[in-house]
mmCIF file of C-alpha atoms in Angstrom:
data_model
loop_
_atom_site.group_PDB
_atom_site.id
_atom_site.type_symbol
_atom_site.label_atom_id
_atom_site.label_comp_id
_atom_site.label_asym_id
_atom_site.label_seq_id
_atom_site.Cartn_x
_atom_site.Cartn_y
_atom_site.Cartn_z
ATOM 1 C CA UNK A 1 8.926 -21.508 21.995
ATOM 2 C CA UNK A 2 7.512 -18.045 21.291
ATOM 3 C CA UNK A 3 8.314 -16.512 24.667
ATOM 4 C CA UNK A 4 9.235 -12.918 23.761
ATOM 5 C CA UNK A 5 6.799 -10.454 25.286
ATOM 6 C CA UNK A 6 4.788 -8.735 22.579
ATOM 7 C CA UNK A 7 3.500 -5.173 22.732
ATOM 8 C CA UNK A 8 1.096 -4.393 19.924
ATOM 9 C CA UNK A 9 0.557 -1.030 18.276
ATOM 10 C CA UNK A 10 -2.234 1.357 19.262
ATOM 11 C CA UNK A 11 -4.889 1.605 16.545
ATOM 12 C CA UNK A 12 -5.936 5.176 15.767
ATOM 13 C CA UNK A 13 -9.108 6.367 14.055
ATOM 14 C CA UNK A 14 -8.912 8.842 11.157
ATOM 15 C CA UNK A 15 -10.616 11.495 13.265
ATOM 16 C CA UNK A 16 -8.002 10.905 16.012
ATOM 17 C CA UNK A 17 -5.279 11.929 13.565
ATOM 18 C CA UNK A 18 -7.248 15.087 12.750
ATOM 19 C CA UNK A 19 -7.927 15.906 16.405
ATOM 20 C CA UNK A 20 -4.326 15.207 17.389
ATOM 21 C CA UNK A 21 -2.870 17.388 14.654
ATOM 22 C CA UNK A 22 -5.283 20.244 15.327
ATOM 23 C CA UNK A 23 -3.935 20.358 18.840
ATOM 24 C CA UNK A 24 -0.315 20.353 17.711
ATOM 25 C CA UNK A 25 -0.765 23.109 15.134
ATOM 26 C CA UNK A 26 -3.386 25.804 15.670
ATOM 27 C CA UNK A 27 -1.915 28.513 13.484
ATOM 28 C CA UNK A 28 1.108 28.630 15.795
ATOM 29 C CA UNK A 29 3.040 25.889 17.519
ATOM 30 C CA UNK A 30 1.180 24.746 20.639
ATOM 31 C CA UNK A 31 3.969 23.604 22.960
ATOM 32 C CA UNK A 32 1.736 21.741 25.426
ATOM 33 C CA UNK A 33 0.094 19.648 22.712
ATOM 34 C CA UNK A 34 3.363 19.038 20.919
ATOM 35 C CA UNK A 35 4.561 17.540 24.189
ATOM 36 C CA UNK A 36 1.546 15.218 24.195
ATOM 37 C CA UNK A 37 2.392 14.073 20.676
ATOM 38 C CA UNK A 38 6.036 13.614 21.647
ATOM 39 C CA UNK A 39 5.151 11.497 24.686
ATOM 40 C CA UNK A 40 2.886 9.262 22.586
ATOM 41 C CA UNK A 41 5.194 8.859 19.595
ATOM 42 C CA UNK A 42 8.407 8.188 21.527
ATOM 43 C CA UNK A 43 6.654 5.041 22.843
ATOM 44 C CA UNK A 44 4.478 4.100 19.864
ATOM 45 C CA UNK A 45 7.017 4.421 17.041
ATOM 46 C CA UNK A 46 9.608 2.081 18.635
ATOM 47 C CA UNK A 47 6.834 -0.476 19.236
ATOM 48 C CA UNK A 48 5.887 -0.473 15.561
ATOM 49 C CA UNK A 49 9.515 -0.717 14.477
ATOM 50 C CA UNK A 50 10.301 -3.479 16.984
ATOM 51 C CA UNK A 51 7.336 -5.570 15.869
ATOM 52 C CA UNK A 52 8.415 -5.211 12.258
ATOM 53 C CA UNK A 53 12.013 -6.197 13.019
ATOM 54 C CA UNK A 54 10.872 -9.195 15.067
ATOM 55 C CA UNK A 55 8.839 -10.450 12.133
ATOM 56 C CA UNK A 56 11.644 -9.810 9.635
ATOM 57 C CA UNK A 57 13.769 -12.290 11.573
ATOM 58 C CA UNK A 58 11.181 -15.030 10.947
ATOM 59 C CA UNK A 59 11.801 -14.891 7.194
ATOM 60 C CA UNK A 60 13.826 -17.650 5.485
ATOM 61 C CA UNK A 61 17.595 -17.235 5.862
ATOM 62 C CA UNK A 62 18.053 -17.285 2.081
ATOM 63 C CA UNK A 63 15.883 -14.187 1.755
ATOM 64 C CA UNK A 64 17.482 -12.442 4.737
ATOM 65 C CA UNK A 65 20.907 -12.964 3.173
ATOM 66 C CA UNK A 66 20.108 -10.842 0.105
ATOM 67 C CA UNK A 67 21.987 -7.493 0.039
ATOM 68 C CA UNK A 68 18.876 -5.340 -0.416
ATOM 69 C CA UNK A 69 17.050 -7.026 2.475
ATOM 70 C CA UNK A 70 20.117 -6.558 4.686
ATOM 71 C CA UNK A 71 20.131 -2.862 3.808
ATOM 72 C CA UNK A 72 16.478 -2.476 4.826
ATOM 73 C CA UNK A 73 17.214 -4.272 8.111
ATOM 74 C CA UNK A 74 20.082 -1.858 8.735
ATOM 75 C CA UNK A 75 17.800 1.154 8.198
ATOM 76 C CA UNK A 76 15.218 -0.192 10.631
ATOM 77 C CA UNK A 77 17.783 -0.989 13.305
ATOM 78 C CA UNK A 78 19.328 2.476 13.029
ATOM 79 C CA UNK A 79 15.940 4.188 13.270
ATOM 80 C CA UNK A 80 14.914 2.037 16.230
ATOM 81 C CA UNK A 81 18.008 2.925 18.260
ATOM 82 C CA UNK A 82 17.695 6.611 17.379
ATOM 83 C CA UNK A 83 14.148 6.641 18.756
ATOM 84 C CA UNK A 84 15.228 4.839 21.934
ATOM 85 C CA UNK A 85 17.451 7.805 22.757
ATOM 86 C CA UNK A 86 14.291 9.775 23.583
ATOM 87 C CA UNK A 87 12.854 7.169 25.950
ATOM 88 C CA UNK A 88 14.035 9.009 29.060
ATOM 89 C CA UNK A 89 14.196 12.555 27.724
ATOM 90 C CA UNK A 90 11.564 14.674 29.421
ATOM 91 C CA UNK A 91 9.162 16.736 27.303
ATOM 92 C CA UNK A 92 10.147 19.763 29.408
ATOM 93 C CA UNK A 93 13.700 19.495 28.089
ATOM 94 C CA UNK A 94 14.014 22.660 25.928
ATOM 95 C CA UNK A 95 15.899 20.759 23.211
ATOM 96 C CA UNK A 96 14.027 17.436 23.303
ATOM 97 C CA UNK A 97 11.092 18.468 21.104
ATOM 98 C CA UNK A 98 13.240 19.991 18.364
ATOM 99 C CA UNK A 99 15.712 17.094 18.467
ATOM 100 C CA UNK A 100 12.818 14.641 18.205
ATOM 101 C CA UNK A 101 11.336 16.483 15.229
ATOM 102 C CA UNK A 102 14.687 16.505 13.425
ATOM 103 C CA UNK A 103 15.153 12.796 14.149
ATOM 104 C CA UNK A 104 11.712 11.953 12.751
ATOM 105 C CA UNK A 105 12.454 13.828 9.532
ATOM 106 C CA UNK A 106 15.808 12.032 9.185
ATOM 107 C CA UNK A 107 14.115 8.661 9.745
ATOM 108 C CA UNK A 108 11.389 9.429 7.220
ATOM 109 C CA UNK A 109 13.997 10.391 4.610
ATOM 110 C CA UNK A 110 16.068 7.299 5.359
ATOM 111 C CA UNK A 111 13.044 5.070 4.763
ATOM 112 C CA UNK A 112 11.983 6.732 1.500
ATOM 113 C CA UNK A 113 13.355 3.883 -0.623
ATOM 114 C CA UNK A 114 12.245 0.965 1.547
ATOM 115 C CA UNK A 115 9.662 -0.276 -0.992
ATOM 116 C CA UNK A 116 11.888 -0.444 -4.124
ATOM 117 C CA UNK A 117 14.806 -1.750 -2.056
ATOM 118 C CA UNK A 118 12.749 -4.546 -0.498
ATOM 119 C CA UNK A 119 11.287 -5.290 -3.941
ATOM 120 C CA UNK A 120 14.843 -5.597 -5.250
ATOM 121 C CA UNK A 121 15.598 -8.021 -2.413
ATOM 122 C CA UNK A 122 12.710 -10.260 -3.482
ATOM 123 C CA UNK A 123 13.976 -10.145 -7.080
ATOM 124 C CA UNK A 124 17.497 -11.056 -5.911
ATOM 125 C CA UNK A 125 16.083 -14.047 -4.040
ATOM 126 C CA UNK A 126 14.030 -15.245 -7.033
ATOM 127 C CA UNK A 127 17.010 -14.989 -9.383
ATOM 128 C CA UNK A 128 19.228 -17.054 -7.063
ATOM 129 C CA UNK A 129 16.832 -19.670 -5.712
ATOM 130 C CA UNK A 130 13.849 -19.745 -8.053
ATOM 131 C CA UNK A 131 10.231 -20.222 -7.002
ATOM 132 C CA UNK A 132 9.236 -22.042 -3.802
ATOM 133 C CA UNK A 133 5.469 -22.055 -3.019
ATOM 134 C CA UNK A 134 5.990 -22.116 0.756
ATOM 135 C CA UNK A 135 8.556 -19.302 0.748
ATOM 136 C CA UNK A 136 6.415 -17.318 -1.696
ATOM 137 C CA UNK A 137 3.441 -17.646 0.665
ATOM 138 C CA UNK A 138 5.555 -16.423 3.579
ATOM 139 C CA UNK A 139 6.879 -13.497 1.540
ATOM 140 C CA UNK A 140 3.328 -12.505 0.603
ATOM 141 C CA UNK A 141 2.148 -12.719 4.220
ATOM 142 C CA UNK A 142 5.168 -10.823 5.521
ATOM 143 C CA UNK A 143 5.178 -8.021 2.953
ATOM 144 C CA UNK A 144 1.473 -7.285 3.463
ATOM 145 C CA UNK A 145 2.198 -6.763 7.151
ATOM 146 C CA UNK A 146 5.576 -5.078 6.644
ATOM 147 C CA UNK A 147 4.252 -2.476 4.197
ATOM 148 C CA UNK A 148 1.097 -1.848 6.255
ATOM 149 C CA UNK A 149 3.287 -1.098 9.247
ATOM 150 C CA UNK A 150 5.396 1.202 7.085
ATOM 151 C CA UNK A 151 2.293 3.105 5.949
ATOM 152 C CA UNK A 152 1.207 3.570 9.561
ATOM 153 C CA UNK A 153 4.710 4.566 10.679
ATOM 154 C CA UNK A 154 4.978 7.295 8.042
ATOM 155 C CA UNK A 155 1.451 8.448 8.800
ATOM 156 C CA UNK A 156 2.358 9.079 12.445
ATOM 157 C CA UNK A 157 5.600 10.835 11.528
ATOM 158 C CA UNK A 158 3.863 13.061 8.991
ATOM 159 C CA UNK A 159 1.130 14.048 11.433
ATOM 160 C CA UNK A 160 3.782 15.239 13.873
ATOM 161 C CA UNK A 161 6.281 16.782 11.473
ATOM 162 C CA UNK A 162 4.250 18.372 8.664
ATOM 163 C CA UNK A 163 4.204 22.170 8.729
ATOM 164 C CA UNK A 164 0.873 24.006 9.146
ATOM 165 C CA UNK A 165 -1.276 24.152 6.010
ATOM 166 C CA UNK A 166 -4.387 26.309 5.516
ATOM 167 C CA UNK A 167 -6.435 23.357 4.195
ATOM 168 C CA UNK A 168 -4.719 20.199 5.446
ATOM 169 C CA UNK A 169 -4.344 18.842 8.968
ATOM 170 C CA UNK A 170 -1.018 17.103 8.725
ATOM 171 C CA UNK A 171 -1.405 14.596 5.876
ATOM 172 C CA UNK A 172 -5.205 14.669 6.064
ATOM 173 C CA UNK A 173 -7.483 16.885 4.011
ATOM 174 C CA UNK A 174 -10.801 17.198 5.900
ATOM 175 C CA UNK A 175 -12.446 18.259 2.625
ATOM 176 C CA UNK A 176 -10.604 16.093 0.117
ATOM 177 C CA UNK A 177 -12.198 16.574 -3.313
ATOM 178 C CA UNK A 178 -12.026 13.065 -4.731
ATOM 179 C CA UNK A 179 -12.580 14.006 -8.393
ATOM 180 C CA UNK A 180 -9.679 16.469 -8.205
ATOM 181 C CA UNK A 181 -7.354 13.743 -6.908
ATOM 182 C CA UNK A 182 -8.580 11.460 -9.707
ATOM 183 C CA UNK A 183 -7.704 14.138 -12.265
ATOM 184 C CA UNK A 184 -4.276 14.805 -10.724
ATOM 185 C CA UNK A 185 -3.420 11.091 -10.692
ATOM 186 C CA UNK A 186 -4.586 10.701 -14.294
ATOM 187 C CA UNK A 187 -2.521 13.654 -15.536
ATOM 188 C CA UNK A 188 0.607 12.341 -13.801
ATOM 189 C CA UNK A 189 0.112 8.816 -15.146
ATOM 190 C CA UNK A 190 -0.552 10.286 -18.593
ATOM 191 C CA UNK A 191 2.847 12.018 -18.597
ATOM 192 C CA UNK A 192 4.590 8.770 -17.640
ATOM 193 C CA UNK A 193 2.632 6.809 -20.243
ATOM 194 C CA UNK A 194 3.494 9.282 -22.996
ATOM 195 C CA UNK A 195 7.206 8.826 -22.219
ATOM 196 C CA UNK A 196 6.865 5.136 -23.076
ATOM 197 C CA UNK A 197 4.171 5.044 -25.753
ATOM 198 C CA UNK A 198 3.979 8.643 -27.056
ATOM 199 C CA UNK A 199 0.212 8.450 -26.496
ATOM 200 C CA UNK A 200 -2.266 7.989 -23.659
ATOM 201 C CA UNK A 201 -6.026 7.364 -23.475
ATOM 202 C CA UNK A 202 -8.280 10.275 -22.567
ATOM 203 C CA UNK A 203 -10.305 10.302 -19.341
ATOM 204 C CA UNK A 204 -14.020 10.699 -18.681
ATOM 205 C CA UNK A 205 -15.101 11.345 -15.054
ATOM 206 C CA UNK A 206 -18.590 10.988 -13.592
ATOM 207 C CA UNK A 207 -19.757 11.678 -10.035
ATOM 208 C CA UNK A 208 -22.797 10.169 -8.278
ATOM 209 C CA UNK A 209 -23.402 11.704 -4.862
ATOM 210 C CA UNK A 210 -26.300 9.840 -3.233
ATOM 211 C CA UNK A 211 -26.001 11.839 0.005
ATOM 212 C CA UNK A 212 -25.979 15.315 -1.541
ATOM 213 C CA UNK A 213 -26.878 15.210 -5.261
ATOM 214 C CA UNK A 214 -25.230 17.793 -7.523
ATOM 215 C CA UNK A 215 -22.515 18.483 -4.933
ATOM 216 C CA UNK A 216 -18.877 17.414 -5.370
ATOM 217 C CA UNK A 217 -17.875 14.350 -3.381
ATOM 218 C CA UNK A 218 -15.550 15.139 -0.495
ATOM 219 C CA UNK A 219 -14.035 13.023 2.256
ATOM 220 C CA UNK A 220 -11.828 13.248 5.317
ATOM 221 C CA UNK A 221 -8.881 11.396 3.833
ATOM 222 C CA UNK A 222 -5.178 11.403 3.022
ATOM 223 C CA UNK A 223 -4.892 12.743 -0.559
ATOM 224 C CA UNK A 224 -1.434 11.225 -1.055
ATOM 225 C CA UNK A 225 -2.790 7.746 -0.241
ATOM 226 C CA UNK A 226 -5.663 8.128 -2.689
ATOM 227 C CA UNK A 227 -3.305 9.549 -5.317
ATOM 228 C CA UNK A 228 -0.966 6.573 -4.911
ATOM 229 C CA UNK A 229 -3.786 4.081 -5.535
ATOM 230 C CA UNK A 230 -5.237 5.957 -8.499
ATOM 231 C CA UNK A 231 -1.858 6.587 -10.116
ATOM 232 C CA UNK A 232 -1.142 2.855 -10.049
ATOM 233 C CA UNK A 233 -4.547 1.971 -11.504
ATOM 234 C CA UNK A 234 -4.233 4.556 -14.267
ATOM 235 C CA UNK A 235 -0.726 3.325 -15.159
ATOM 236 C CA UNK A 236 -2.009 -0.233 -15.486
ATOM 237 C CA UNK A 237 -5.054 0.827 -17.504
ATOM 238 C CA UNK A 238 -2.976 2.978 -19.863
ATOM 239 C CA UNK A 239 -0.359 0.296 -20.410
ATOM 240 C CA UNK A 240 -2.990 -2.360 -21.205
ATOM 241 C CA UNK A 241 -4.918 0.001 -23.492
ATOM 242 C CA UNK A 242 -1.834 1.089 -25.423
ATOM 243 C CA UNK A 243 -0.511 -2.428 -25.897
ATOM 244 C CA UNK A 244 -3.867 -3.755 -27.136
ATOM 245 C CA UNK A 245 -4.868 -0.863 -29.385
ATOM 246 C CA UNK A 246 -1.470 0.299 -30.643
ATOM 247 C CA UNK A 247 -1.809 1.258 -34.307
ATOM 248 C CA UNK A 248 -5.606 0.992 -34.235
ATOM 249 C CA UNK A 249 -7.416 3.245 -36.733
ATOM 250 C CA UNK A 250 -10.038 4.041 -34.103
ATOM 251 C CA UNK A 251 -7.392 5.323 -31.696
ATOM 252 C CA UNK A 252 -7.236 4.582 -27.983
ATOM 253 C CA UNK A 253 -10.550 3.979 -26.184
ATOM 254 C CA UNK A 254 -11.380 6.200 -23.200
ATOM 255 C CA UNK A 255 -10.602 5.355 -19.615
ATOM 256 C CA UNK A 256 -13.684 6.002 -17.497
ATOM 257 C CA UNK A 257 -13.733 6.998 -13.837
ATOM 258 C CA UNK A 258 -16.831 6.957 -11.625
ATOM 259 C CA UNK A 259 -16.821 8.483 -8.147
ATOM 260 C CA UNK A 260 -19.772 7.534 -5.928
ATOM 261 C CA UNK A 261 -20.784 8.331 -2.359
ATOM 262 C CA UNK A 262 -23.346 6.335 -0.396
ATOM 263 C CA UNK A 263 -24.211 5.979 3.285
ATOM 264 C CA UNK A 264 -21.318 3.639 4.068
ATOM 265 C CA UNK A 265 -18.970 3.603 1.097
ATOM 266 C CA UNK A 266 -17.123 6.104 -1.017
ATOM 267 C CA UNK A 267 -16.115 4.273 -4.195
ATOM 268 C CA UNK A 268 -13.934 5.089 -7.189
ATOM 269 C CA UNK A 269 -14.121 2.846 -10.261
ATOM 270 C CA UNK A 270 -11.540 2.984 -13.058
ATOM 271 C CA UNK A 271 -12.654 1.187 -16.238
ATOM 272 C CA UNK A 272 -10.480 0.428 -19.253
ATOM 273 C CA UNK A 273 -10.783 -1.413 -22.571
ATOM 274 C CA UNK A 274 -7.327 -2.938 -22.349
ATOM 275 C CA UNK A 275 -8.290 -6.539 -23.051
ATOM 276 C CA UNK A 276 -8.836 -7.703 -19.493
ATOM 277 C CA UNK A 277 -7.245 -10.527 -17.542
ATOM 278 C CA UNK A 278 -8.211 -14.195 -17.247
ATOM 279 C CA UNK A 279 -9.972 -15.063 -13.985
ATOM 280 C CA UNK A 280 -7.234 -17.484 -12.911
ATOM 281 C CA UNK A 281 -4.667 -14.670 -13.106
ATOM 282 C CA UNK A 282 -6.504 -12.044 -11.023
ATOM 283 C CA UNK A 283 -5.103 -13.192 -7.671
ATOM 284 C CA UNK A 284 -1.581 -13.248 -9.116
ATOM 285 C CA UNK A 285 -1.783 -9.522 -9.828
ATOM 286 C CA UNK A 286 -1.727 -8.914 -6.055
ATOM 287 C CA UNK A 287 1.289 -11.164 -5.558
ATOM 288 C CA UNK A 288 4.581 -9.389 -4.795
ATOM 289 C CA UNK A 289 6.563 -11.992 -6.712
ATOM 290 C CA UNK A 290 4.528 -11.592 -9.914
ATOM 291 C CA UNK A 291 4.677 -8.967 -12.628
ATOM 292 C CA UNK A 292 3.674 -8.943 -16.285
ATOM 293 C CA UNK A 293 6.332 -6.334 -17.134
ATOM 294 C CA UNK A 294 10.143 -6.590 -17.363
ATOM 295 C CA UNK A 295 11.986 -5.811 -14.130
ATOM 296 C CA UNK A 296 13.010 -2.129 -14.139
ATOM 297 C CA UNK A 297 16.363 -0.777 -13.033
ATOM 298 C CA UNK A 298 16.565 1.053 -9.710
ATOM 299 C CA UNK A 299 18.999 3.444 -11.386
ATOM 300 C CA UNK A 300 16.605 4.345 -14.197
ATOM 301 C CA UNK A 301 16.054 8.081 -14.578
ATOM 302 C CA UNK A 302 12.516 7.526 -15.801
ATOM 303 C CA UNK A 303 9.655 6.551 -13.505
ATOM 304 C CA UNK A 304 9.054 2.846 -14.263
ATOM 305 C CA UNK A 305 5.625 2.174 -15.735
ATOM 306 C CA UNK A 306 5.597 -1.325 -14.243
ATOM 307 C CA UNK A 307 7.829 -4.265 -13.344
ATOM 308 C CA UNK A 308 8.437 -4.585 -9.592
ATOM 309 C CA UNK A 309 5.152 -6.406 -8.946
ATOM 310 C CA UNK A 310 4.507 -4.217 -5.889
ATOM 311 C CA UNK A 311 2.162 -1.600 -7.361
ATOM 312 C CA UNK A 312 -1.219 -3.287 -6.977
ATOM 313 C CA UNK A 313 -0.626 -5.104 -3.668
ATOM 314 C CA UNK A 314 0.672 -1.945 -1.986
ATOM 315 C CA UNK A 315 -2.201 0.094 -3.423
ATOM 316 C CA UNK A 316 -4.592 -2.414 -1.863
ATOM 317 C CA UNK A 317 -2.813 -1.974 1.475
ATOM 318 C CA UNK A 318 -3.359 1.792 1.277
ATOM 319 C CA UNK A 319 -7.070 1.177 0.707
ATOM 320 C CA UNK A 320 -7.278 -1.349 3.554
ATOM 321 C CA UNK A 321 -5.282 0.812 5.974
ATOM 322 C CA UNK A 322 -8.404 2.809 6.856
ATOM 323 C CA UNK A 323 -10.799 -0.170 6.486
ATOM 324 C CA UNK A 324 -11.393 0.136 2.749
ATOM 325 C CA UNK A 325 -10.379 -2.212 -0.055
ATOM 326 C CA UNK A 326 -9.283 -2.431 -3.679
ATOM 327 C CA UNK A 327 -10.790 -5.049 -5.995
ATOM 328 C CA UNK A 328 -10.406 -5.980 -9.649
ATOM 329 C CA UNK A 329 -13.241 -7.168 -11.888
ATOM 330 C CA UNK A 330 -12.074 -8.226 -15.329
ATOM 331 C CA UNK A 331 -13.621 -9.586 -18.529
ATOM 332 C CA UNK A 332 -10.975 -11.270 -20.623
ATOM 333 C CA UNK A 333 -11.025 -9.906 -24.146
ATOM 334 C CA UNK A 334 -12.690 -6.637 -23.115
ATOM 335 C CA UNK A 335 -11.203 -4.779 -20.158
ATOM 336 C CA UNK A 336 -10.923 -4.356 -16.409
ATOM 337 C CA UNK A 337 -12.807 -2.453 -13.728
ATOM 338 C CA UNK A 338 -10.711 -1.542 -10.685
ATOM 339 C CA UNK A 339 -12.708 -0.333 -7.684
ATOM 340 C CA UNK A 340 -11.354 1.502 -4.643
ATOM 341 C CA UNK A 341 -13.658 1.288 -1.623
ATOM 342 C CA UNK A 342 -13.242 3.809 1.205
ATOM 343 C CA UNK A 343 -15.307 4.454 4.323
ATOM 344 C CA UNK A 344 -17.766 7.311 3.844
ATOM 345 C CA UNK A 345 -17.579 8.211 7.558
ATOM 346 C CA UNK A 346 -14.260 9.211 9.116
ATOM 347 C CA UNK A 347 -15.453 7.734 12.435
ATOM 348 C CA UNK A 348 -15.287 4.277 10.799
ATOM 349 C CA UNK A 349 -11.859 4.837 9.227
ATOM 350 C CA UNK A 350 -9.639 3.338 11.907
ATOM 351 C CA UNK A 351 -6.208 1.875 11.317
ATOM 352 C CA UNK A 352 -5.948 -1.734 10.209
ATOM 353 C CA UNK A 353 -2.670 -2.919 11.703
ATOM 354 C CA UNK A 354 -0.980 -6.322 11.860
ATOM 355 C CA UNK A 355 -1.136 -8.039 15.245
ATOM 356 C CA UNK A 356 2.074 -9.736 16.313
ATOM 357 C CA UNK A 357 1.150 -12.902 18.219
ATOM 358 C CA UNK A 358 1.616 -16.679 18.247
ATOM 359 C CA UNK A 359 -0.666 -17.094 15.245
ATOM 360 C CA UNK A 360 1.628 -14.863 13.199
ATOM 361 C CA UNK A 361 4.650 -16.844 14.374
ATOM 362 C CA UNK A 362 2.994 -20.161 13.466
ATOM 363 C CA UNK A 363 2.280 -18.879 9.963
ATOM 364 C CA UNK A 364 6.027 -18.721 9.287
ATOM 365 C CA UNK A 365 6.812 -22.054 10.960
ATOM 366 C CA UNK A 366 4.113 -24.274 9.464
ATOM 367 C CA UNK A 367 4.447 -25.922 6.084
ATOM 368 C CA UNK A 368 1.924 -25.537 3.280
ATOM 369 C CA UNK A 369 -1.273 -27.460 3.981
ATOM 370 C CA UNK A 370 -2.643 -30.117 1.682
ATOM 371 C CA UNK A 371 -5.206 -28.950 -0.844
ATOM 372 C CA UNK A 372 -8.697 -30.090 0.183
ATOM 373 C CA UNK A 373 -10.284 -29.397 -3.224
ATOM 374 C CA UNK A 374 -9.924 -31.302 -6.485
ATOM 375 C CA UNK A 375 -6.930 -30.229 -8.543
ATOM 376 C CA UNK A 376 -7.910 -29.150 -12.071
ATOM 377 C CA UNK A 377 -4.570 -30.401 -13.389
ATOM 378 C CA UNK A 378 -5.495 -33.963 -12.354
ATOM 379 C CA UNK A 379 -9.286 -33.995 -12.601
ATOM 380 C CA UNK A 380 -11.382 -35.257 -14.258
ATOM 381 C CA UNK A 381 -9.632 -38.572 -14.515
ATOM 382 C CA UNK A 382 -9.794 -40.792 -17.548
ATOM 383 C CA UNK A 383 -12.891 -42.876 -16.832
ATOM 384 C CA UNK A 384 -12.294 -45.289 -19.719
ATOM 385 C CA UNK A 385 -9.960 -47.475 -17.655
ATOM 386 C CA UNK A 386 -12.737 -48.147 -15.164
ATOM 387 C CA UNK A 387 -14.988 -49.973 -17.692
ATOM 388 C CA UNK A 388 -16.962 -52.843 -16.186
ATOM 389 C CA UNK A 389 -16.171 -56.343 -17.398
ATOM 390 C CA UNK A 390 -18.825 -57.958 -19.609
#
């Protein structure tokens, strides 16, 4: 029986983050507004951690027993209990605000390696127990929610702890120049690509601003989130392009980026000529247990170009976090278009957070349902054995 009382997280809108941070930092530290942030976060952050830990415990025992997963659990438990120490500390306590800030920074640093460590835990499970469709489905469902909660958790911490910046409000740039982030992500991916292949495709960028033609496209957004998505897409495009066209007399074909702004959507499309992907494989690319590259070492000194299987699904979570999305459109034999969709209006960019309820619990408890469509591996049947007698 699912009888534990559930307290769900408070969804915030992008503009709330901006408004909140403006109050905390207005050129100097505003003590009254920092107290407001403290009072909100000392309640909200433990809720988000507790919900995550509750859901972790619904995972299969075989996965929970893996060393890397145990380590992540330990980090979350430690952070949860550290935050609980502030539950009864008054905001007027002269040391409470500074202690809280230091604790948040320690927690953020502790959780820096959650993604590769959890990815390693999934790999450990696969190597020991192989592939199980039901467990794989649960892992996919859980990790989407787990990583979304992690994104939101770090977002709140950064808004409270980031030092004043002349252009940014916490993690948010109210005038984020999208083409500049595209260029930065490309240049970084290019350096990584050149370490592996000694060459990288060139980039061509176009902008189409339907709201204000001839003006650069800007948005109220988190540049680091956008960078993360673009860096992953460029890495994938460069790897595919290099592997298909290696040794070609014509050289490497361009990667093209288009940035567009309409009434509702801000979109970024990355197009490559890397050979594309078969339609039946597209969904697999967003699966945490699937990768087309060899598994990298966590101890590697080089940034891995691919291999954990977490790059695309987590990038999609970043896009969806503020009500956007990330989609792939591929033509096998030609190339792939990857499109990031963001909300054009910050007032529509509210957090998309997992809800912890009985439906979530039932997802982990129920077995895989029967397929209610014909199975291509069995259909069409051999009709010759049904010949009518003459």
